Coordinates of C-alpha atoms and ligand atoms in Angstrom, one line a residue:
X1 CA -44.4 364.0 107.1
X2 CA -43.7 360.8 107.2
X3 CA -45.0 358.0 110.3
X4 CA -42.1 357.3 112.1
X5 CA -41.8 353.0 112.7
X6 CA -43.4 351.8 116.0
X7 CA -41.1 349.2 116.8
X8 CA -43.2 348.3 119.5
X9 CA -44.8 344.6 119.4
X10 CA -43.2 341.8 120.6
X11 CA -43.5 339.2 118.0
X12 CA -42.8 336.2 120.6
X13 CA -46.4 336.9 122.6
X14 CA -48.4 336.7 119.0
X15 CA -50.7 333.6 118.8
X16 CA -51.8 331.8 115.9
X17 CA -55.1 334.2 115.9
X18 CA -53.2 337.6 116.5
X19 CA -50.9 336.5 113.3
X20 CA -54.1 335.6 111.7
X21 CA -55.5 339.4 112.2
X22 CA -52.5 341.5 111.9
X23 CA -52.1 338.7 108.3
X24 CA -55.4 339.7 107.3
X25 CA -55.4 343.5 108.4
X26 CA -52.1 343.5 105.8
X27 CA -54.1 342.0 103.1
X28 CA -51.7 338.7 103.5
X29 CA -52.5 335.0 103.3
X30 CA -53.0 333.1 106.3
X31 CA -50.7 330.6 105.9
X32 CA -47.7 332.8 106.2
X33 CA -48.9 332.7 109.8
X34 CA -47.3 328.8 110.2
X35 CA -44.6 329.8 108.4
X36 CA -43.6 332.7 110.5
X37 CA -44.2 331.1 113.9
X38 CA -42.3 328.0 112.7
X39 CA -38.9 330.7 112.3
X40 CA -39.9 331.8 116.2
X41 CA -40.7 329.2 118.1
X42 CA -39.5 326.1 116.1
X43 CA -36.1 327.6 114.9
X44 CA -35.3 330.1 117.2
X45 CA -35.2 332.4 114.4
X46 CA -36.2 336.6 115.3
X47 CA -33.8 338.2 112.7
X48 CA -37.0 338.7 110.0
X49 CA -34.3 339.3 107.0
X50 CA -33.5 335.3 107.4
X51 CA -37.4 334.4 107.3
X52 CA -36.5 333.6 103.8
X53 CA -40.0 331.8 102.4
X54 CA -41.5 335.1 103.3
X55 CA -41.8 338.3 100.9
X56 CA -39.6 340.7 101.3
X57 CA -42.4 343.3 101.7
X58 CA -44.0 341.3 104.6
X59 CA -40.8 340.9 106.2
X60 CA -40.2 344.7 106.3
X61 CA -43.3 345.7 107.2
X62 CA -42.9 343.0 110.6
X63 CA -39.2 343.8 111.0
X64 CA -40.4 347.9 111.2
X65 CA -42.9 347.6 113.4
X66 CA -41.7 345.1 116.0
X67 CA -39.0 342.7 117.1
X68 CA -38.7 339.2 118.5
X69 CA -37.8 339.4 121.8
X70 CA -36.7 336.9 124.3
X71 CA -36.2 338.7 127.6
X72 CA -32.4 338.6 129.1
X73 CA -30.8 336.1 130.7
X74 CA -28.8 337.5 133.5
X75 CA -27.4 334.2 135.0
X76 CA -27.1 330.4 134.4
X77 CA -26.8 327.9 137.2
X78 CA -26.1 324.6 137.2
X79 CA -26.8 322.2 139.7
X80 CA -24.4 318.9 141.0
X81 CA -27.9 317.3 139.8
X82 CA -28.3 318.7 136.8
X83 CA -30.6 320.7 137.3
X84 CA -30.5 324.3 136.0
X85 CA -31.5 327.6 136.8
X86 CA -31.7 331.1 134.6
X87 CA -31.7 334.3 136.2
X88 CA -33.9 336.7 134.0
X89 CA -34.3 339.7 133.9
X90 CA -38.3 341.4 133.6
X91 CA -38.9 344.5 132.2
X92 CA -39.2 345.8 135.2
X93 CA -35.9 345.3 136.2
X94 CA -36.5 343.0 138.5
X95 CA -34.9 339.5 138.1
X96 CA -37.2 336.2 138.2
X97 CA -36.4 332.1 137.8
X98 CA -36.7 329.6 135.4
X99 CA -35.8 325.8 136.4
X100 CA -35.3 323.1 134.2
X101 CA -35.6 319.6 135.8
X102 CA -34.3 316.9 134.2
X103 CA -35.2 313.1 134.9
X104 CA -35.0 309.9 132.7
X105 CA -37.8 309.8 130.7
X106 CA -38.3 313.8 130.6
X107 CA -37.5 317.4 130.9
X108 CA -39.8 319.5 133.1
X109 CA -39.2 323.2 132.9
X110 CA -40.7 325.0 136.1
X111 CA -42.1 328.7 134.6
X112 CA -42.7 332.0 136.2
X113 CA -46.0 333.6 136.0
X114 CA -44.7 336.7 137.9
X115 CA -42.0 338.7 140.2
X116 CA -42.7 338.0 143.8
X117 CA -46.1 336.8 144.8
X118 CA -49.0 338.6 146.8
X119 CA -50.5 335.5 148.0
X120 CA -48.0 335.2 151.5
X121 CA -48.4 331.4 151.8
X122 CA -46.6 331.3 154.7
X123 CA -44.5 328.9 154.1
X124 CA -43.1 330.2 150.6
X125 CA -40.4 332.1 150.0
X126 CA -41.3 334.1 146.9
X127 CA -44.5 334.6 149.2
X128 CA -42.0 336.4 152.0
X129 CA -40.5 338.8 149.6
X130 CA -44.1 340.3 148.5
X131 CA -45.4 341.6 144.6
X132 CA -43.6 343.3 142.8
X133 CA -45.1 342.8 138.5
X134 CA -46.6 341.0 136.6
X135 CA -44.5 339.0 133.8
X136 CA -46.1 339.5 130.1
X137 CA -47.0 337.3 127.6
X138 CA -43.2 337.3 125.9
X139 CA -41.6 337.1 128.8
X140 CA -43.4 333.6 129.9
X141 CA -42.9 332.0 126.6
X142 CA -39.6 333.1 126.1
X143 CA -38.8 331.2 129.3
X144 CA -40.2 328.0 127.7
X145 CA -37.5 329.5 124.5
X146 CA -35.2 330.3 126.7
X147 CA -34.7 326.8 128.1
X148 CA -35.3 324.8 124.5
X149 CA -32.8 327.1 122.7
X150 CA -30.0 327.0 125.4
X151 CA -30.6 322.9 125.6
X152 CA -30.4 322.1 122.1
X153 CA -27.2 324.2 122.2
X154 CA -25.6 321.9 125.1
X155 CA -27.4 319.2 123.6
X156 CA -27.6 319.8 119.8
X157 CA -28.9 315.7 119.2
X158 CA -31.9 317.0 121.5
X159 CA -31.7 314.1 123.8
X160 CA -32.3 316.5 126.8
X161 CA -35.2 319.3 126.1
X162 CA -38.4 320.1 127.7
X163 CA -41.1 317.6 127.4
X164 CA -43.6 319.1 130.6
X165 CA -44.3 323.1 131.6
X166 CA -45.4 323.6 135.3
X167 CA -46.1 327.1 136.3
X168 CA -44.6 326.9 139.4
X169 CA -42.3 328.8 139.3
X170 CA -42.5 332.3 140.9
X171 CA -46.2 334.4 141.1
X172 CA -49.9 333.3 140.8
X173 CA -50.0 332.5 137.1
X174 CA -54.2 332.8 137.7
X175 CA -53.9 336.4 139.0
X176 CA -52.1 337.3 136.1
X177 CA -54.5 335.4 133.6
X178 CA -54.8 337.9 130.2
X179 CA -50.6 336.8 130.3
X180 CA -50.3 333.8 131.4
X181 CA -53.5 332.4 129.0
X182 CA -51.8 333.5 125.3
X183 CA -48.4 331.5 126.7
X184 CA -50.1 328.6 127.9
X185 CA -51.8 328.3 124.5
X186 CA -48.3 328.9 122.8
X187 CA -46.8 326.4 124.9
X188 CA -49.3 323.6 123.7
X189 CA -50.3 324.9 119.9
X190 CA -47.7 322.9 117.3
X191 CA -46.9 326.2 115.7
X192 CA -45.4 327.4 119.2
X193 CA -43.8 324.5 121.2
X194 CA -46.5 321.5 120.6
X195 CA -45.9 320.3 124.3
X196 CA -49.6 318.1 125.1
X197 CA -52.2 319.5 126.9
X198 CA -51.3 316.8 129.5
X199 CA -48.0 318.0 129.9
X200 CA -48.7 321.6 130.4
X201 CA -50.0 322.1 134.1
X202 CA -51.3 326.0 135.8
X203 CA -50.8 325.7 139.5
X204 CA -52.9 327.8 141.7
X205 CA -53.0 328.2 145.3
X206 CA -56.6 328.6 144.6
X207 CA -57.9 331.7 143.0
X208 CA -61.2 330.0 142.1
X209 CA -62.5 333.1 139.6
X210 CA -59.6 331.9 137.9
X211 CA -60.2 328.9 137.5
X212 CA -63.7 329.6 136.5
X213 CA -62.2 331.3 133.5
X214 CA -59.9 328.5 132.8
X215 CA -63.1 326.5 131.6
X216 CA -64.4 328.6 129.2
X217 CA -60.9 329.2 127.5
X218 CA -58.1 326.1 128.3
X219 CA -57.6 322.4 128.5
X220 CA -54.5 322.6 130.0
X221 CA -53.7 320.6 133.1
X222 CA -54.4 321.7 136.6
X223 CA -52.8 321.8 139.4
X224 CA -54.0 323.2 143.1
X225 CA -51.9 324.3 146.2
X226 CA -54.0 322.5 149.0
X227 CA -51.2 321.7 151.6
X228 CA -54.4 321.0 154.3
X229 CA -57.2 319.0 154.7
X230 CA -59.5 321.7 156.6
X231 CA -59.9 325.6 156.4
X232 CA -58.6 326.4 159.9
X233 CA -54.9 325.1 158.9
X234 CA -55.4 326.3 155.2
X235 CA -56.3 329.8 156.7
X236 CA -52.8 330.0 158.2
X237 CA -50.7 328.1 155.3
X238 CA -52.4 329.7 152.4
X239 CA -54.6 332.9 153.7
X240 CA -56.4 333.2 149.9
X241 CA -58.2 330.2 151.6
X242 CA -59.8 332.5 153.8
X243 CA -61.7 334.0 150.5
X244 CA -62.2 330.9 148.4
X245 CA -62.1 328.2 151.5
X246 CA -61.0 324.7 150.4
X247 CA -65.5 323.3 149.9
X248 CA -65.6 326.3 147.5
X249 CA -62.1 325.3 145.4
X250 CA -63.1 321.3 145.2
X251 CA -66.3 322.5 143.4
X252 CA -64.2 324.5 140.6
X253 CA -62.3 321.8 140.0
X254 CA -64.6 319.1 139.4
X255 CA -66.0 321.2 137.2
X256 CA -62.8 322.0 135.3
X257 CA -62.0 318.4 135.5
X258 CA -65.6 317.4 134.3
X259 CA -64.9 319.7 131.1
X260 CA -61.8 318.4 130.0
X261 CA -63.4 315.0 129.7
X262 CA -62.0 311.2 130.0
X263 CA -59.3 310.2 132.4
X264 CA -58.5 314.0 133.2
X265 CA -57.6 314.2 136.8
X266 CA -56.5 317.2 138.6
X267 CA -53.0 317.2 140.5
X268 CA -53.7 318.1 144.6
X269 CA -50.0 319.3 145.8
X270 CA -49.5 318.8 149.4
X271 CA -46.4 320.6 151.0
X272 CA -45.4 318.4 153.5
X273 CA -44.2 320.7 156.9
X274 CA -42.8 319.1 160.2
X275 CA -45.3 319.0 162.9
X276 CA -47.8 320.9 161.0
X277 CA -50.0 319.2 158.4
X278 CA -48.2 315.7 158.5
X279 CA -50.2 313.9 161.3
X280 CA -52.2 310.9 160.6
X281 CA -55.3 312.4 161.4
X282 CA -54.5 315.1 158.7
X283 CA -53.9 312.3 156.0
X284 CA -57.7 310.5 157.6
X285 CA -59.0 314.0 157.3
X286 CA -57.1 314.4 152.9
X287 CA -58.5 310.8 152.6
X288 CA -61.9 312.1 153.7
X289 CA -62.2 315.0 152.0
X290 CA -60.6 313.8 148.6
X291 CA -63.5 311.2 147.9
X292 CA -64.8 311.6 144.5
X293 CA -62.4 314.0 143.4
X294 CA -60.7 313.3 140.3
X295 CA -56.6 314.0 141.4
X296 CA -53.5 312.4 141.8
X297 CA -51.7 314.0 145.2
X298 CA -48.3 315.5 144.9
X299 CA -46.2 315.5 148.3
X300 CA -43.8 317.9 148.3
X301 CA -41.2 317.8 151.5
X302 CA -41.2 321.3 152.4
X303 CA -37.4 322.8 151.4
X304 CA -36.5 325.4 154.1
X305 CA -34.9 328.6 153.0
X306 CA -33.3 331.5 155.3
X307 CA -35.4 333.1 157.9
X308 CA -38.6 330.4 157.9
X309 CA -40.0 329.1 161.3
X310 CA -40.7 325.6 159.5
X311 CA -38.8 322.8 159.5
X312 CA -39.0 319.8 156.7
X313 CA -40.1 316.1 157.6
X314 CA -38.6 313.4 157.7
X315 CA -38.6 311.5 154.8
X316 CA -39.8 308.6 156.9
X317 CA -42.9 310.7 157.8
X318 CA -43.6 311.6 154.0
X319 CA -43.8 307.9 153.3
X320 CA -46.0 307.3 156.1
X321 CA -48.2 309.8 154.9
X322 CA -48.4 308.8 151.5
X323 CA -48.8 305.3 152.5
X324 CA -51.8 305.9 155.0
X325 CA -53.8 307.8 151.7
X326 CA -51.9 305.2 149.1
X327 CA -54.3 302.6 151.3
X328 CA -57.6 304.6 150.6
X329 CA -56.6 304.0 147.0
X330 CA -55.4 307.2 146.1
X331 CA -52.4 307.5 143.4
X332 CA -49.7 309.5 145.6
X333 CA -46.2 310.4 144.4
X334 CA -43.1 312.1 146.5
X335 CA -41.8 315.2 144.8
X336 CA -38.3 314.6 145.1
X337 CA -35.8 317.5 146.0
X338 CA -34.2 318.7 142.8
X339 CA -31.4 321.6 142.7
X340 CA -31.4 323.0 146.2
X341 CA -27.5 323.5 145.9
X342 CA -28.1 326.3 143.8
X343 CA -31.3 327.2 145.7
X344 CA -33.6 326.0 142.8
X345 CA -36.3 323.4 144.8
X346 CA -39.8 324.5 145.3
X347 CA -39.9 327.5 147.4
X348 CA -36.9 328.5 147.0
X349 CA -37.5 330.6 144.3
X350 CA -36.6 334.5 144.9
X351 CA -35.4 335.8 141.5
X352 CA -34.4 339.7 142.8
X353 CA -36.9 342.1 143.2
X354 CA -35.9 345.6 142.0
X355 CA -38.4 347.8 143.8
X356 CA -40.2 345.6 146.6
X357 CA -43.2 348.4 148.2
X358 CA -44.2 348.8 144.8
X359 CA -47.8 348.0 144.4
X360 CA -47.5 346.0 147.7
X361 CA -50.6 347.3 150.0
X362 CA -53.1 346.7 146.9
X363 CA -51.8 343.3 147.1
X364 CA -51.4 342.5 150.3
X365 CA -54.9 343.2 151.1
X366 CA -56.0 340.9 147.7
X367 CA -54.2 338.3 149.6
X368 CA -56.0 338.7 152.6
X369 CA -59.5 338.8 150.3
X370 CA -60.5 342.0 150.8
X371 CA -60.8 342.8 147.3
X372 CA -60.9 341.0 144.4
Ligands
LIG401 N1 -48.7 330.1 143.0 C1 -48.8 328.8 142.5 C2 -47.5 328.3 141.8 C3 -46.2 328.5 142.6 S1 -45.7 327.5 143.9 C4 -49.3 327.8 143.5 O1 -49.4 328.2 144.6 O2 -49.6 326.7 143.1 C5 -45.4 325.9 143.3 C6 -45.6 324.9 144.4 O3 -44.5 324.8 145.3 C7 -46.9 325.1 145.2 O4 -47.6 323.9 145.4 C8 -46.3 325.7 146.5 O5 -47.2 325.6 147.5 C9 -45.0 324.8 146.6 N2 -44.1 325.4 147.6 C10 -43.9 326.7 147.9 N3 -43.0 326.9 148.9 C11 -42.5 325.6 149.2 C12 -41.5 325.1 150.1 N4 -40.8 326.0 150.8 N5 -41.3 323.8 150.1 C13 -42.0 323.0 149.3 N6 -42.9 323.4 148.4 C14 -43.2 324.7 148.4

């Protein structure tokens, strides 16, 4: 009897090195590997029968045993800024969001890591909605081919495309590591999207054995969540502060920082909430506490959504603060509000969670550090 076709890899999640195996494995030369993931990721090409520099053999054998495949997009949204947002859809079911930024100079495409988030940073609203999955491998990089192939088709001359990855879009991108890693790498090798290493940033709200295992396998940029300058506040705004408190996090991150070498700096974000973390004596305490640690600070004006207690500052207090840590010599920029018309700022981001308990005790108590 013959083996019936497995049809089950997703060609998008392969790196250079699982090409390279499954290559050798066939008794193939390596260099079909550039050549394939040039079709992929360069040309938006998944149909192997047009992958025409390839034998015909290889091409069956790949088109037999797996696919290339983006996940769906459910819904497109574009903002009065231009600004836009895809709805897509996970395997799960569940529906999570991609944002595209565009300024002057550059595109920055925000990324998902996951649906929902167990970290309940209080003032968050993927946080409020709980964990429901994990994304995989595919379905993070095909946001980053999602976004490139939909732009080139507004744009065709390319003027508008993504230049910089954040993953901050929905989820912990470091509790879902063995996915988000392989993307990350995909996003900055010149076979996948060739985006610098300085233009592709992980944000974490601080899962510090994360970040531990960032140094031994990334350069990528960095990014932490601090939003206060001392663990009592942090407690309350980000309770994963409670396992790895803010002394514990700095350490991590010089030594991240230390790794990747000259002129590296880490970016410290710092939502900016009304009455809560924006008094002067929190910026002396950032200034303080910030001394010798390589980072630029991100303010971010906190963008309310339906049903939080918080209220955003005034932008009047956002320049104060910046000013009063600009003066200690820090570099501090002002996230500026992008998309909240169609709900796409920072925060905002609830994608559509098809089965919310799932899975939610195991994470709620990993968000209040009682396991691992
Ligand atoms: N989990 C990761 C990435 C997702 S959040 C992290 O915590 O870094 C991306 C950024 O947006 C984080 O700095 C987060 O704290 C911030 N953010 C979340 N909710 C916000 C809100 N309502 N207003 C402004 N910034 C917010």
């Amino acid at each position: 009897m013959s083996e019936q076709p497995r049809q089950d890899a997703n060609y998008l999640a392969y790196t250079q090195e699982d090409w390279r195996a499954l290559l050798l494995s066939l008794g193939e030369k390596p260099f079909h590997v550039g050549q394939i993931m040039k079709w992929i990721h360069h040309r938006f090409v998944g149909d192997f029968a047009e992958m025409t520099d390839i034998s015909k053999s290889l091409r069956e054998y790949l088109a037999l045993n797996g696919n290339v495949a983006e996940p769906e997009v459910h819904e497109q949204f574009v903002s009065n800024d231009g600004t836009r947002k895809w709805l897509i859809k996970s395997a799960s079911g569940s529906l999570f969001e991609t944002v595209f930024i565009p300024e002057d100079t550059r595109g920055t495409l925000c990324v998902s890591s996951q649906v929902g988030c167990a970290l309940d940073c209080s003032f968050c609203s993927t946080g409020k909605q709980g964990f429901n999955s994990n994304l995989t491998t595919a379905e993070i990089i095909g946001q980053l081919r999602i976004a490139m192939r939909k732009l080139a088709e507004v744009y065709p001359d390319r003027s508008r495309t993504v230049t910089n990855v954040v993953m901050m879009g929905m989820g912990e991108p470091l509790l879902n590591f063995d996915n988000v890693l392989p993307a990350v790498g995909l996003m900055m090798d010149d076979l996948g999207y060739g985006i610098s290493k300085r233009k592709v940033t992980v944000s974490t709200a601080g899962v510090v054995p994360g970040i531990e295992r960032m140094i031994e396998t990334t350069d990528a940029s960095l990014a932490i969540s601090l939003h206060a300058p001392n663990d009592e506040l942090r407690d309350q705004l980000v309770p994963i502060n409670r396992k790895y408190p803010i002394a514990t996090l700095l350490e991590v991150c010089s030594r991240y920082a230390k790794n990747l070498g000259n002129k590296r700096t880490i970016t410290v974000e710092y939502t900016v909430i009304d009455g809560i973390n924006d008094q002067p004596e929190h910026a002396r305490q950032l200034s303080h506490l910030l001394v010798g640690f390589p980072c630029k600070i991100n303010l971010i004006p906190f963008n309310p959504f339906a049903g939080t207690g918080y209220k955003r500052p005034s932008m009047m207090a956002v320049r104060k603060f910046q000013e009063r840590l600009v003066s200690d010599g820090y570099s501090v920029t002002v996230r500026t509000t992008r998309g909240d018309d169609i709900n796409a700022a920072c925060g905002q981001l609830v994608g559509q969670v098809a089965d919310k308990t799932r899975r939610q005790e195991k994470y709620k108590k990993i968000a209040a550090g009682e396991i691992a």
